[in-house]
Amino acid sequence: MTSAKLWGGRFSGKTDPLMDKFNASINFDKKLYEADILGSQAYAKALARRNILTTEEKDSLVNGLEDVLKEWREGTFIIREGDEDIHTANERRLGEIVGSVAGKLHTGRSRNDQVATDLRLWAREEAKKLLVYLKQLIGAAVERAGKEIDVIMPGYTHLQRAQPIRWSHWLLTYAWSWQADAERLSQIIDRLNLLPLGSGALAGNPFNIDREFLAKELGFKDVIQNSLYGVSDRDFVAEILFWSSMTMIHISRFSEDLILYSTSEFGFVTLADAYSTGSSLMPQKKNPDSLELLRGKSGRVYGQLSGFLMTYKGLPSTYNKDLQEDKEPLFDAVDTLAGSLQITAGVLSTLTIYPERMKQNLSIDMLATDLAEYLVRKGVPFRETHHIAGEAVRLAEDRNTTMDHLTLEDFKQLHLAFEDDVSLIWDYEKSIENRCSLGGTSKQTVKEQIVKLTKWLNE
Ligand code: ARG
């Protein structure tokens, strides 16, 4: 029904029904219903301030829009054939409720500045929710780190046993990554919080609309200063997609660590039943599906980022319908992140750890660095001590034993600076406590991290 379309005036032919479907975005952009209505209510008020609407007309529109909003909230809004997108659907419904005055709402406005405004409003509110989930996750990590500060485990590089560390220190790696993610997201919220409305289709608004008033009404910190930029900029979508990708990288790496640590080979942790599933064939299986899904879903988010960037690149200036393709990637990434952040927090706060098993996996060779450092403290240059400690490792290996079983004479053969106290090196706790420079794995420096993160969380 071409004649019923908002833009149908200049058309005499009908659109191909398949084209109607292809063109429509209502099935996904209905998510924007609230942002769209808030934007329209603010715009009606702005029109009244320029006497394009009388006070009665403005009130009628604002109240009518409130009714439409109520229908969406209560699930009674009926999408009709011909509702191309959320903007046309809301306007159509408004007309049914308030009559022909609805036709005045779009004065000087275009769906181009409307959709840009809606999407920023929506993104701002959703990003704030994600920030809350992210902070809950960081809080869960910090809480566990505090409670389990005495647990020690092997630290790895190249997935080979490297040096003993605190389990809390490992946990906080991710807390710090997520804290950086939270800072990034706050900055993105701040950057995107600018008003496009009043840009018109591209060239600006002809009714001297008060854009500063609109910005204030909608909680934007400022007005976008160039109308062409206002309708065409979607950098904030790209930024949120990149943020989502980065955050999923952290979640995915965290998951990968825990998947490994939950194998029988490691045996450091088991997941709560709430976040595991069984096998349909093998009765003994308890699989870390939650973590595998988190790792798997990260791929989907990177796909949304690269997909959107491909859509966005090379667009001629200003609005092009390609930009309608900004929404599904954004919606999907935001949904995925909301779910992933909450599941990650659930897994993290409910898993069981096996401190004894972690300890059993420490081995004397992991103290070879400490042996080298021992000689450094006796005045031998590190380059030499590294070599000497290596020789001690080899000697123990050749004798099919561990370094703590070498005698003082053995050590003296390697270097005369070795004394009785070499026997004190073979203590994992001591090795950990030696790493007490800021950021290290000693108890004090892990506690300092907890204090800093807690302070940041409470800010
Ligand atoms: N559904 C459209 C979108 O998401 C709204 C803007 C349409 N503008 C236009 N000039 N056709 O981008």
Coordinates of C-alpha atoms and ligand atoms in Angstrom, one line a residue:
M1 CA 0.0 0.0 0.0
T2 CA 2.3 2.7 -1.3
S3 CA -0.3 5.5 -0.6
A4 CA -0.2 4.8 3.1
K5 CA 3.5 5.1 3.4
L6 CA 5.0 8.1 5.2
W7 CA 7.0 9.0 2.2
G8 CA 4.5 7.7 -0.4
G9 CA 3.6 11.1 -2.0
R10 CA 6.0 11.1 -4.8
F11 CA 5.5 7.4 -5.7
S12 CA 2.9 6.1 -8.1
G13 CA 4.0 2.5 -8.3
K14 CA 3.8 -0.1 -5.6
T15 CA 6.8 -1.5 -3.9
D16 CA 7.6 -5.2 -4.4
P17 CA 6.3 -7.0 -1.3
L18 CA 9.6 -8.6 -1.0
M19 CA 11.2 -5.2 -1.0
D20 CA 8.9 -4.1 1.7
K21 CA 10.2 -6.9 3.8
F22 CA 13.7 -6.3 2.9
N23 CA 13.4 -2.6 3.7
A24 CA 11.7 -3.1 7.0
S25 CA 13.6 -2.9 10.3
I26 CA 10.6 -3.0 12.7
N27 CA 11.4 -6.5 13.7
F28 CA 14.6 -5.5 15.4
D29 CA 14.4 -1.7 15.9
K30 CA 11.3 -2.1 18.0
K31 CA 13.8 -2.3 20.8
L32 CA 14.1 1.4 20.4
Y33 CA 10.5 2.1 21.2
E34 CA 11.1 4.0 24.5
A35 CA 14.0 6.1 23.2
D36 CA 11.9 6.9 20.1
I37 CA 9.0 8.1 22.3
L38 CA 11.2 10.1 24.6
G39 CA 12.8 11.8 21.6
S40 CA 9.4 12.6 20.1
Q41 CA 8.0 14.0 23.4
A42 CA 11.0 16.3 23.7
Y43 CA 10.7 17.3 20.1
A44 CA 7.0 18.2 20.5
K45 CA 7.9 20.4 23.4
A46 CA 10.7 22.1 21.3
L47 CA 8.2 22.7 18.5
A48 CA 5.8 24.3 20.9
R49 CA 8.6 26.7 22.1
R50 CA 8.8 27.9 18.5
N51 CA 5.0 28.2 18.2
I52 CA 4.8 25.5 15.5
L53 CA 2.5 23.7 18.0
T54 CA 0.0 25.3 20.4
T55 CA 0.2 24.3 24.0
E56 CA -2.9 22.1 23.5
E57 CA -1.4 20.4 20.5
K58 CA 1.8 19.8 22.3
D59 CA 0.0 18.3 25.3
S60 CA -2.1 16.1 23.1
L61 CA 1.1 14.8 21.4
V62 CA 3.0 14.3 24.6
N63 CA 0.1 12.5 26.3
G64 CA -0.7 10.4 23.2
L65 CA 2.9 9.3 23.0
E66 CA 2.7 8.4 26.7
D67 CA -0.2 6.1 25.7
V68 CA 1.8 4.5 22.9
L69 CA 4.7 3.9 25.4
K70 CA 2.3 2.2 27.8
E71 CA 1.1 -0.1 25.0
W72 CA 4.7 -1.1 24.3
R73 CA 5.4 -1.6 28.0
E74 CA 2.3 -3.7 28.5
G75 CA 2.9 -5.7 25.4
T76 CA -0.4 -4.6 23.7
F77 CA 1.2 -2.5 20.9
I78 CA 0.2 -4.2 17.6
I79 CA 2.6 -3.9 14.8
R80 CA 0.6 -3.4 11.6
E81 CA 1.5 -4.2 8.0
G82 CA 3.2 -1.1 6.7
D83 CA 5.0 -0.3 9.9
E84 CA 8.3 0.0 8.3
D85 CA 10.3 0.8 11.4
I86 CA 9.9 1.9 15.0
H87 CA 9.6 5.6 13.9
T88 CA 6.8 5.0 11.5
A89 CA 5.0 2.5 13.8
N90 CA 4.9 5.0 16.7
E91 CA 3.8 7.8 14.5
R92 CA 1.1 5.7 12.9
R93 CA -0.2 4.6 16.3
L94 CA 0.0 8.2 17.7
G95 CA -2.2 9.3 14.8
E96 CA -4.8 6.7 15.7
I97 CA -4.9 7.9 19.2
V98 CA -4.7 11.7 18.8
G99 CA -5.9 12.3 15.3
S100 CA -4.5 14.5 12.6
V101 CA -2.4 16.7 14.9
A102 CA 0.0 13.7 14.9
G103 CA 1.0 14.9 11.5
K104 CA 2.6 18.0 13.0
L105 CA 5.1 16.1 15.1
H106 CA 7.6 15.4 12.3
T107 CA 7.9 19.1 11.3
G108 CA 11.5 19.9 10.5
R109 CA 12.6 16.4 11.7
S110 CA 13.8 13.5 9.6
R111 CA 14.1 9.9 10.5
N112 CA 17.8 10.5 9.9
D113 CA 18.2 12.7 13.0
Q114 CA 15.5 10.8 14.8
V115 CA 17.2 7.4 14.4
A116 CA 20.6 8.8 15.3
T117 CA 19.1 10.2 18.5
D118 CA 17.2 7.1 19.4
L119 CA 20.2 4.9 19.0
R120 CA 22.4 7.1 21.1
L121 CA 19.7 7.3 23.8
W122 CA 19.3 3.5 23.8
A123 CA 23.1 2.8 23.7
R124 CA 23.6 5.2 26.6
E125 CA 21.1 3.5 28.8
E126 CA 22.2 -0.1 27.9
A127 CA 25.8 0.8 28.4
K128 CA 25.0 2.0 31.9
K129 CA 23.4 -1.4 32.6
L130 CA 26.5 -3.2 31.3
L131 CA 28.6 -1.1 33.5
V132 CA 26.6 -2.3 36.5
Y133 CA 27.1 -6.0 35.5
L134 CA 30.8 -5.4 34.9
K135 CA 31.2 -3.9 38.4
Q136 CA 29.3 -6.8 39.9
L137 CA 31.7 -9.1 38.2
I138 CA 34.8 -7.2 39.4
G139 CA 33.3 -7.2 42.9
A140 CA 32.9 -11.0 42.8
A141 CA 36.6 -11.4 41.8
V142 CA 37.8 -9.0 44.5
E143 CA 35.7 -10.6 47.2
R144 CA 37.1 -14.1 46.4
A145 CA 40.6 -12.8 46.1
G146 CA 40.3 -11.4 49.7
K147 CA 38.9 -14.6 51.2
E148 CA 41.4 -16.9 49.5
I149 CA 44.5 -14.8 49.7
D150 CA 46.4 -17.7 51.4
V151 CA 46.0 -20.1 48.5
I152 CA 49.0 -20.6 46.4
M153 CA 49.3 -22.2 43.0
P154 CA 51.7 -22.6 40.1
G155 CA 51.9 -19.5 37.8
Y156 CA 52.5 -20.3 34.1
T157 CA 54.2 -18.8 31.1
H158 CA 53.9 -20.6 27.8
L159 CA 51.6 -22.9 29.8
Q160 CA 54.7 -24.3 31.5
R161 CA 55.2 -24.1 35.2
A162 CA 57.0 -20.8 35.9
Q163 CA 56.9 -19.5 39.5
P164 CA 54.6 -19.9 42.5
I165 CA 51.9 -17.2 42.8
R166 CA 48.8 -16.5 44.9
W167 CA 45.5 -17.7 43.5
S168 CA 44.2 -14.3 44.3
H169 CA 46.9 -12.7 42.2
W170 CA 45.7 -14.8 39.3
L171 CA 42.1 -13.8 39.9
L172 CA 42.9 -10.2 40.1
T173 CA 44.6 -10.2 36.7
Y174 CA 41.1 -10.4 35.3
A175 CA 39.7 -7.9 37.8
W176 CA 42.2 -5.4 36.5
S177 CA 41.3 -6.2 32.9
W178 CA 37.7 -5.7 33.6
Q179 CA 38.4 -2.5 35.5
A180 CA 40.0 -1.2 32.4
D181 CA 37.0 -2.3 30.4
A182 CA 34.8 -0.4 32.8
E183 CA 36.8 2.8 32.4
R184 CA 36.7 2.4 28.7
L185 CA 32.9 2.0 28.8
S186 CA 32.4 5.1 31.0
Q187 CA 34.5 7.1 28.5
I188 CA 32.4 5.7 25.6
I189 CA 29.2 6.7 27.4
D190 CA 30.6 10.2 27.9
R191 CA 31.6 10.5 24.2
L192 CA 28.4 9.3 22.7
N193 CA 26.2 11.5 25.0
L194 CA 25.6 14.2 22.3
L195 CA 22.4 15.2 20.6
P196 CA 21.9 14.7 16.9
L197 CA 18.2 15.8 16.9
G198 CA 17.6 19.0 15.1
S199 CA 20.0 18.1 12.3
G200 CA 17.0 17.4 10.0
A201 CA 17.6 15.1 7.1
L202 CA 21.2 16.4 6.8
A203 CA 21.2 20.2 6.3
G204 CA 19.8 21.3 9.7
N205 CA 16.5 22.4 11.2
P206 CA 14.6 25.3 9.5
F207 CA 12.4 26.2 12.5
N208 CA 15.2 27.5 14.7
I209 CA 14.5 24.6 17.0
D210 CA 16.2 25.0 20.4
R211 CA 18.6 22.2 20.3
E212 CA 20.2 23.0 23.7
F213 CA 16.7 22.6 25.2
L214 CA 16.4 19.3 23.4
A215 CA 19.8 18.1 24.7
K216 CA 18.7 19.1 28.3
E217 CA 15.4 17.3 28.0
L218 CA 17.0 14.1 26.8
G219 CA 20.0 14.2 29.2
F220 CA 22.6 14.8 26.6
K221 CA 25.6 16.8 27.7
D222 CA 25.9 18.8 24.5
V223 CA 24.6 19.2 21.0
I224 CA 26.3 17.8 17.9
Q225 CA 27.7 20.9 16.2
N226 CA 27.4 19.8 12.5
S227 CA 24.1 18.5 11.1
L228 CA 25.8 16.3 8.5
Y229 CA 28.0 14.7 11.2
G230 CA 24.9 14.4 13.4
V231 CA 23.0 12.2 11.0
S232 CA 25.9 10.2 9.7
D233 CA 28.1 9.4 12.7
R234 CA 28.0 5.9 14.1
D235 CA 31.5 5.9 15.6
F236 CA 29.8 5.2 18.9
V237 CA 28.4 1.9 17.5
A238 CA 31.9 0.9 16.4
E239 CA 33.3 1.9 19.8
I240 CA 30.7 -0.2 21.7
L241 CA 31.4 -3.2 19.4
F242 CA 35.1 -2.8 20.0
W243 CA 34.5 -2.5 23.7
S244 CA 32.4 -5.6 23.6
S245 CA 35.1 -7.5 21.8
M246 CA 37.8 -6.4 24.2
T247 CA 35.7 -7.4 27.2
M248 CA 34.9 -10.7 25.6
I249 CA 38.6 -11.3 25.0
H250 CA 39.1 -11.0 28.8
I251 CA 36.1 -13.2 29.5
S252 CA 37.3 -15.7 27.0
R253 CA 40.9 -15.9 28.4
F254 CA 39.5 -16.2 31.9
S255 CA 37.3 -19.0 30.7
E256 CA 40.1 -20.8 28.9
D257 CA 42.2 -20.7 32.1
L258 CA 39.4 -22.2 34.1
I259 CA 38.5 -24.8 31.5
L260 CA 42.1 -26.0 31.9
Y261 CA 42.2 -25.7 35.6
S262 CA 39.0 -27.8 35.8
T263 CA 40.4 -30.8 33.9
S264 CA 41.4 -33.8 35.9
E265 CA 45.0 -33.2 34.8
F266 CA 45.0 -29.9 36.6
G267 CA 42.2 -30.4 39.2
F268 CA 42.5 -26.9 40.6
V269 CA 38.8 -26.1 40.5
T270 CA 35.4 -27.6 39.8
L271 CA 32.4 -25.6 38.6
A272 CA 29.2 -25.5 40.5
D273 CA 26.5 -27.7 39.1
A274 CA 24.5 -24.6 38.3
Y275 CA 27.0 -23.8 35.6
S276 CA 27.9 -27.2 34.3
T277 CA 26.1 -29.8 32.2
G278 CA 26.4 -33.5 31.7
S279 CA 26.9 -35.7 28.7
S280 CA 24.0 -37.5 27.0
L281 CA 26.3 -40.5 26.5
M282 CA 29.0 -40.6 29.2
P283 CA 27.5 -40.8 32.6
Q284 CA 30.6 -39.6 34.4
K285 CA 30.9 -36.3 32.5
K286 CA 30.6 -32.9 34.1
N287 CA 31.3 -30.4 31.4
P288 CA 32.2 -26.7 31.8
D289 CA 29.6 -25.6 29.2
S290 CA 29.2 -22.1 30.7
L291 CA 32.9 -21.4 30.1
E292 CA 32.9 -22.9 26.7
L293 CA 29.9 -20.8 25.7
L294 CA 31.6 -17.7 27.0
R295 CA 34.7 -18.5 25.0
G296 CA 32.6 -19.4 22.0
K297 CA 30.4 -16.3 22.1
S298 CA 33.4 -14.1 22.0
G299 CA 33.8 -15.1 18.4
R300 CA 30.3 -14.0 17.6
V301 CA 31.0 -10.5 19.1
Y302 CA 34.2 -10.0 17.0
G303 CA 32.1 -11.0 14.0
Q304 CA 29.6 -8.2 14.8
L305 CA 32.5 -5.7 15.1
S306 CA 34.1 -6.6 11.8
G307 CA 30.7 -6.9 10.0
F308 CA 29.7 -3.5 11.1
L309 CA 33.1 -1.9 10.2
M310 CA 32.7 -3.4 6.7
T311 CA 29.2 -1.8 6.4
Y312 CA 30.4 1.5 7.8
K313 CA 33.6 2.0 5.7
G314 CA 33.3 3.8 2.4
L315 CA 29.9 5.2 2.9
P316 CA 29.4 8.5 1.1
S317 CA 28.5 11.4 3.4
T318 CA 25.7 11.6 5.3
Y319 CA 22.8 9.2 5.9
N320 CA 22.6 6.1 3.7
K321 CA 20.3 3.2 4.3
D322 CA 23.3 1.0 4.9
L323 CA 23.3 2.5 8.3
Q324 CA 20.2 0.6 9.2
E325 CA 22.6 -2.3 9.4
D326 CA 24.1 -0.7 12.5
K327 CA 21.4 -2.0 14.8
E328 CA 21.5 -5.8 14.8
P329 CA 25.2 -6.0 15.5
L330 CA 24.9 -3.5 18.3
F331 CA 21.8 -5.2 19.8
D332 CA 23.3 -8.6 19.5
A333 CA 26.6 -7.6 21.1
V334 CA 24.9 -5.8 24.0
D335 CA 22.6 -8.8 24.6
T336 CA 25.6 -11.2 24.5
L337 CA 27.6 -9.0 26.9
A338 CA 24.7 -8.6 29.3
G339 CA 24.4 -12.4 29.5
S340 CA 28.1 -13.1 29.5
L341 CA 29.0 -10.7 32.2
Q342 CA 26.3 -12.2 34.5
I343 CA 27.2 -15.8 33.8
T344 CA 30.9 -15.1 34.3
A345 CA 30.1 -13.6 37.7
G346 CA 28.0 -16.6 38.6
V347 CA 30.7 -19.1 37.6
L348 CA 33.4 -17.2 39.4
S349 CA 31.5 -16.8 42.7
T350 CA 30.3 -20.4 42.9
L351 CA 33.3 -22.5 41.8
T352 CA 35.1 -24.7 44.3
I353 CA 38.9 -24.5 44.5
Y354 CA 41.3 -27.3 45.7
P355 CA 44.2 -25.5 47.4
E356 CA 46.0 -28.8 48.2
R357 CA 45.9 -29.9 44.6
M358 CA 47.3 -26.5 43.5
K359 CA 50.1 -26.9 46.0
Q360 CA 50.9 -30.4 44.9
N361 CA 51.5 -29.0 41.4
L362 CA 54.3 -26.7 42.6
S363 CA 57.7 -28.2 42.0
I364 CA 61.2 -27.3 43.3
D365 CA 62.4 -26.4 39.8
M366 CA 60.0 -23.4 40.0
L367 CA 62.4 -22.0 42.6
A368 CA 65.4 -21.9 40.2
T369 CA 64.9 -18.2 39.8
D370 CA 65.0 -17.8 43.6
L371 CA 68.3 -19.7 43.6
A372 CA 69.7 -17.2 41.1
E373 CA 68.4 -14.3 43.2
Y374 CA 70.0 -15.8 46.3
L375 CA 73.5 -15.4 44.8
V376 CA 72.6 -11.9 43.6
R377 CA 72.0 -11.0 47.2
K378 CA 75.5 -12.3 47.9
G379 CA 76.9 -9.9 45.3
V380 CA 77.2 -12.2 42.2
P381 CA 76.0 -10.5 38.9
F382 CA 72.6 -11.9 37.8
R383 CA 73.9 -13.0 34.3
E384 CA 76.3 -15.4 36.2
T385 CA 73.8 -16.5 38.8
H386 CA 71.2 -17.4 36.1
H387 CA 73.8 -19.7 34.6
I388 CA 74.8 -21.2 37.9
A389 CA 71.2 -21.9 38.9
G390 CA 70.7 -23.5 35.5
E391 CA 73.6 -25.8 36.3
A392 CA 72.0 -26.7 39.6
V393 CA 68.8 -27.6 37.8
R394 CA 70.8 -29.8 35.4
L395 CA 72.8 -31.5 38.2
A396 CA 69.6 -32.4 40.0
E397 CA 68.0 -33.7 36.8
D398 CA 71.1 -35.8 36.1
R399 CA 70.9 -37.3 39.5
N400 CA 67.2 -37.9 39.1
T401 CA 66.4 -35.7 42.1
T402 CA 65.3 -32.2 42.9
M403 CA 67.5 -29.2 43.8
D404 CA 66.5 -29.3 47.5
H405 CA 68.3 -32.6 47.7
L406 CA 71.7 -31.2 46.5
T407 CA 74.2 -30.8 49.3
L408 CA 76.0 -27.6 50.3
E409 CA 79.2 -29.2 48.8
D410 CA 77.3 -29.6 45.5
F411 CA 76.4 -25.9 45.6
K412 CA 79.9 -24.8 46.6
Q413 CA 81.2 -26.7 43.6
L414 CA 79.0 -24.4 41.5
H415 CA 80.0 -21.2 43.3
L416 CA 81.8 -20.4 46.5
A417 CA 79.3 -17.8 47.6
F418 CA 76.8 -20.5 48.5
E419 CA 76.4 -20.9 52.2
D420 CA 74.3 -22.9 54.7
D421 CA 71.3 -20.7 54.2
V422 CA 70.8 -22.0 50.7
S423 CA 68.6 -24.6 52.2
L424 CA 66.1 -21.9 53.1
I425 CA 65.3 -21.3 49.4
W426 CA 63.1 -24.3 49.0
D427 CA 60.0 -22.7 50.4
Y428 CA 57.2 -21.6 48.0
E429 CA 55.6 -19.2 50.4
K430 CA 58.9 -17.5 50.9
S431 CA 59.4 -17.2 47.1
I432 CA 56.0 -15.6 46.9
E433 CA 56.6 -13.2 49.8
N434 CA 59.8 -12.1 48.2
R435 CA 57.8 -10.6 45.3
C436 CA 56.7 -7.6 47.4
S437 CA 57.4 -4.7 45.0
L438 CA 54.3 -2.9 44.1
G439 CA 52.1 -5.2 41.9
G440 CA 53.8 -8.4 43.0
T441 CA 52.3 -11.6 44.3
S442 CA 53.2 -11.2 48.0
K443 CA 50.4 -11.0 50.5
Q444 CA 50.9 -7.4 51.2
T445 CA 50.9 -6.3 47.5
V446 CA 47.9 -8.5 46.7
K447 CA 46.1 -6.9 49.6
E448 CA 47.0 -3.4 48.2
Q449 CA 45.4 -4.4 44.9
I450 CA 42.3 -5.4 46.7
V451 CA 42.2 -2.1 48.6
K452 CA 42.6 -0.2 45.4
L453 CA 40.0 -2.1 43.5
T454 CA 37.5 -1.9 46.4
K455 CA 38.1 1.9 46.6
W456 CA 37.5 2.2 42.8
L457 CA 34.3 0.1 43.1
N458 CA 32.9 2.3 45.8
E459 CA 33.7 5.6 44.0
Ligands
ARG1 N1 15.1 2.5 9.8 C1 16.0 3.5 9.4 C2 17.3 3.2 10.0 O1 17.4 2.4 10.9 C3 15.5 4.8 9.8 C4 16.0 6.0 9.0 C5 15.5 6.0 7.7 N2 15.9 7.1 6.9 C6 15.7 7.2 5.6 N3 16.1 8.3 5.0 N4 15.2 6.2 4.9 O2 18.4 3.8 9.6

